[in-house]
Short mmCIF file of C-alpha atoms and ligand atoms in Angstrom, two decimals:
data_model
loop_
_atom_site.label_atom_id
_atom_site.label_comp_id
_atom_site.label_asym_id
_atom_site.label_seq_id
_atom_site.Cartn_x
_atom_site.Cartn_y
_atom_site.Cartn_z
CA MET A 13 176.29 124.21 99.12
CA LYS A 14 178.62 122.55 101.66
CA SER A 15 179.02 119.51 99.35
CA ARG A 16 179.52 119.31 95.71
CA VAL A 17 177.12 116.42 95.59
CA VAL A 18 173.48 117.04 97.02
CA PRO A 19 171.50 114.00 97.51
CA VAL A 20 167.82 114.48 96.50
CA LEU A 21 165.44 112.70 98.93
CA THR A 22 161.69 112.34 98.66
CA ALA A 23 160.87 111.42 102.16
CA ARG A 24 157.93 108.50 102.54
CA THR A 25 158.09 109.34 106.20
CA ALA A 26 160.00 111.55 108.55
CA ASP A 27 161.62 108.61 110.18
CA GLU A 28 162.81 107.32 106.99
CA ALA A 29 164.16 110.58 105.95
CA GLU A 30 165.99 111.05 109.14
CA ARG A 31 167.73 107.47 108.78
CA ALA A 32 168.51 108.48 105.25
CA CYS A 33 170.07 111.80 106.15
CA GLU A 34 172.21 110.14 109.07
CA ALA A 35 173.58 107.59 106.46
CA ILE A 36 174.39 110.67 104.10
CA VAL A 37 176.38 112.44 106.71
CA ALA A 38 178.15 109.25 108.00
CA GLY A 39 179.09 108.59 104.25
CA GLY A 40 180.88 111.97 104.22
CA LEU A 41 178.33 114.28 102.45
CA ALA A 42 177.19 117.63 104.07
CA SER A 43 174.25 118.58 102.13
CA VAL A 44 170.80 117.17 101.23
CA GLU A 45 167.73 118.29 99.07
CA ILE A 46 164.30 117.29 100.55
CA THR A 47 161.58 117.50 98.09
CA PHE A 48 158.12 118.89 98.44
CA ARG A 49 156.90 115.94 96.46
CA SER A 50 155.71 114.05 99.52
CA ASP A 51 153.48 115.14 102.57
CA ALA A 52 156.33 114.20 104.93
CA ALA A 53 158.60 117.03 103.46
CA VAL A 54 158.16 119.75 106.07
CA GLU A 55 158.58 117.10 109.07
CA ALA A 56 161.48 115.60 107.28
CA ILE A 57 163.20 119.01 106.88
CA ARG A 58 162.58 119.74 110.45
CA ARG A 59 164.25 116.47 111.66
CA ALA A 60 167.29 116.71 109.18
CA SER A 61 167.84 120.12 110.34
CA ARG A 62 168.72 119.00 113.73
CA ILE A 63 171.47 116.68 112.38
CA ASP A 64 174.86 117.73 112.96
CA GLY A 65 176.95 118.77 110.04
CA LEU A 66 174.18 118.66 107.61
CA GLU A 67 173.13 121.57 105.52
CA VAL A 68 169.34 120.97 104.49
CA GLY A 69 167.66 122.33 101.60
CA ALA A 70 164.29 122.20 100.15
CA GLY A 71 163.64 120.75 96.76
CA THR A 72 160.92 121.08 94.18
CA VAL A 73 159.94 124.46 95.68
CA LEU A 74 157.07 125.55 93.45
CA SER A 75 155.26 128.07 95.64
CA VAL A 76 156.03 130.98 98.14
CA GLU A 77 154.07 128.80 100.83
CA GLN A 78 156.36 125.91 100.22
CA LEU A 79 159.44 128.27 100.55
CA GLU A 80 158.00 129.90 103.74
CA ALA A 81 157.52 126.40 105.12
CA ALA A 82 160.76 125.08 104.24
CA LEU A 83 162.49 128.19 105.91
CA ASP A 84 160.28 127.64 109.03
CA ALA A 85 161.34 123.92 109.26
CA GLY A 86 165.03 124.97 108.93
CA ALA A 87 165.96 124.88 105.48
CA THR A 88 168.90 127.05 104.57
CA PHE A 89 168.30 126.55 100.70
CA ALA A 90 165.62 125.78 98.27
CA VAL A 91 165.83 124.45 94.69
CA ALA A 92 162.98 124.36 91.99
CA PRO A 93 163.12 122.80 88.63
CA SER A 94 161.67 126.06 87.23
CA THR A 95 161.93 129.71 87.70
CA ASP A 96 158.96 131.54 89.08
CA PRO A 97 159.83 135.44 89.73
CA ALA A 98 157.30 135.32 92.87
CA VAL A 99 159.31 132.62 94.67
CA VAL A 100 162.66 134.24 93.68
CA GLU A 101 161.30 137.64 95.26
CA ALA A 102 160.00 135.86 98.22
CA ALA A 103 163.49 133.98 98.80
CA GLN A 104 165.27 137.43 98.31
CA ARG A 105 162.95 139.10 100.95
CA LEU A 106 163.24 136.20 103.34
CA GLY A 107 167.01 135.78 102.97
CA ILE A 108 167.35 132.28 101.93
CA GLN A 109 169.34 130.96 99.01
CA PHE A 110 167.16 129.85 96.08
CA VAL A 111 168.36 128.17 93.17
CA PRO A 112 165.74 128.20 90.41
CA GLY A 113 165.66 125.71 87.49
CA ALA A 114 166.50 126.48 83.78
CA ALA A 115 166.71 124.26 80.53
CA THR A 116 167.73 126.75 77.92
CA PRO A 117 169.97 129.77 77.60
CA THR A 118 166.99 132.10 77.89
CA GLU A 119 165.82 130.58 80.93
CA ILE A 120 169.26 130.83 82.45
CA ASP A 121 169.36 134.52 81.64
CA ARG A 122 165.74 135.20 83.01
CA ALA A 123 166.85 133.81 86.26
CA ARG A 124 170.05 135.83 86.22
CA ALA A 125 168.18 138.79 85.52
CA LEU A 126 166.05 138.22 88.57
CA GLY A 127 169.33 138.10 90.64
CA CYS A 128 170.03 134.43 90.85
CA ASP A 129 173.70 133.56 90.71
CA VAL A 130 173.24 129.82 90.91
CA VAL A 131 170.92 128.08 88.59
CA LYS A 132 169.80 124.26 88.37
CA LEU A 133 170.02 122.77 85.05
CA PHE A 134 167.28 120.41 84.71
CA PRO A 135 166.86 117.83 83.31
CA ALA A 136 170.65 117.93 82.79
CA SER A 137 171.15 114.59 81.00
CA LEU A 138 168.30 115.04 78.53
CA ILE A 139 169.42 118.84 77.69
CA GLY A 140 172.80 117.67 76.61
CA GLY A 141 174.76 116.73 79.65
CA PRO A 142 178.21 118.10 80.48
CA ALA A 143 178.61 119.28 76.85
CA PHE A 144 175.49 121.73 77.49
CA VAL A 145 176.91 122.94 80.89
CA LYS A 146 180.15 123.75 79.26
CA ALA A 147 178.57 125.36 76.32
CA VAL A 148 176.30 127.65 78.66
CA SER A 149 179.20 128.29 81.03
CA ALA A 150 181.10 130.05 78.42
CA VAL A 151 178.20 132.48 77.73
CA PHE A 152 177.23 133.13 81.43
CA PRO A 153 180.32 133.42 83.05
CA ASP A 154 178.80 134.94 86.15
CA VAL A 155 176.36 132.02 86.77
CA ARG A 156 177.17 128.88 88.72
CA PHE A 157 175.24 125.64 87.78
CA MET A 158 173.62 122.86 89.69
CA PRO A 159 173.05 120.06 87.02
CA THR A 160 170.44 117.67 88.11
CA GLY A 161 168.63 114.88 86.45
CA GLY A 162 170.45 111.80 85.15
CA VAL A 163 173.33 112.42 87.37
CA THR A 164 174.83 109.38 88.37
CA LEU A 165 178.13 107.87 90.07
CA GLU A 166 179.44 107.20 86.70
CA ASN A 167 179.05 110.64 85.12
CA LEU A 168 179.38 112.71 88.27
CA GLY A 169 183.17 113.38 87.64
CA GLU A 170 182.51 114.91 84.09
CA TYR A 171 180.12 117.45 85.64
CA LEU A 172 182.24 118.28 88.54
CA ALA A 173 185.31 118.77 86.22
CA LEU A 174 183.71 121.98 84.95
CA PRO A 175 184.62 125.00 87.22
CA SER A 176 181.24 126.55 86.77
CA VAL A 177 179.38 123.43 88.43
CA LEU A 178 178.90 124.35 91.90
CA ALA A 179 177.36 121.09 92.80
CA CYS A 180 175.29 118.22 91.19
CA GLY A 181 171.90 117.01 92.68
CA GLY A 182 170.49 113.62 92.16
CA THR A 183 168.15 110.76 93.47
CA TRP A 184 170.90 108.00 93.00
CA ILE A 185 172.17 107.96 96.43
CA THR A 186 168.70 107.75 98.34
CA ALA A 187 166.74 105.80 95.73
CA GLU A 188 166.92 102.76 98.00
CA ALA A 189 167.01 102.73 101.79
CA ASP A 190 169.84 100.14 101.80
CA GLY A 191 173.14 101.25 100.85
CA ILE A 192 172.96 104.96 101.34
CA GLU A 193 176.10 105.50 103.41
CA GLU A 194 178.13 103.44 100.82
CA ARG A 195 176.59 105.50 97.79
CA ALA A 196 177.19 108.78 99.71
CA ARG A 197 180.85 107.80 100.50
CA ALA A 198 181.37 106.71 96.84
CA ALA A 199 179.97 110.02 95.62
CA ALA A 200 181.89 111.88 98.17
CA GLU A 201 185.13 110.40 97.06
CA ALA A 202 184.37 111.06 93.46
CA ALA A 203 183.80 114.73 94.38
CA THR A 204 187.23 115.21 95.88
C1 3PG B 13 165.18 116.12 90.86
O1 3PG B 13 164.50 115.66 91.88
O2 3PG B 13 165.66 117.23 91.03
C2 3PG B 13 165.33 115.29 89.74
O3 3PG B 13 164.18 114.57 89.51
C3 3PG B 13 166.29 114.35 89.96
O4 3PG B 13 166.59 113.45 88.92
P1 3PG B 13 167.29 112.12 89.11
O5 3PG B 13 166.18 111.09 89.57
O6 3PG B 13 167.65 111.57 87.50
O7 3PG B 13 168.59 112.32 90.00
#
């Protein structure tokens, strides 16, 4: 990830997504995750991928078909809330970084055994927050984590203070169309 904060965006329309992504870059962040939770996802990824200085990932990638569509649209990484070996294998074959999701030590280890060195911890705040991340980091020193779910500007610093945290994901920056640039800037500042 180019940024240690990755705004998660579910686009109602590709136009709206493009505006949101421009605001994210203007605020100083260089990564975005556009989820497959709307029909606009593929077009939104395509448009966002043309924005200078922005690394675009696909989120909520639950199938090989979605992974292929994301890659074709220009995504350079993909994220999921869970770990599907078929998607992991397809990502390895296609050469796109895939960050699968886990919520327990066994799930983290399963993703690791499949060859994933970055794992999304979801839903981070409900499985124990920074204390959970710290505990699992001690037993899986070769894994970097991407906590997502319940991350806010207020608790971001606690997660990012952990060396095992590659980046945090979250919807708080894009949750409302107004103020995205300001929230992105505040997150970028908190991450430095
Ligand atoms: C996701 O889309 O990965 C999570 O639902 C984000 O969770 P949040 O809305 O609490 O940031």
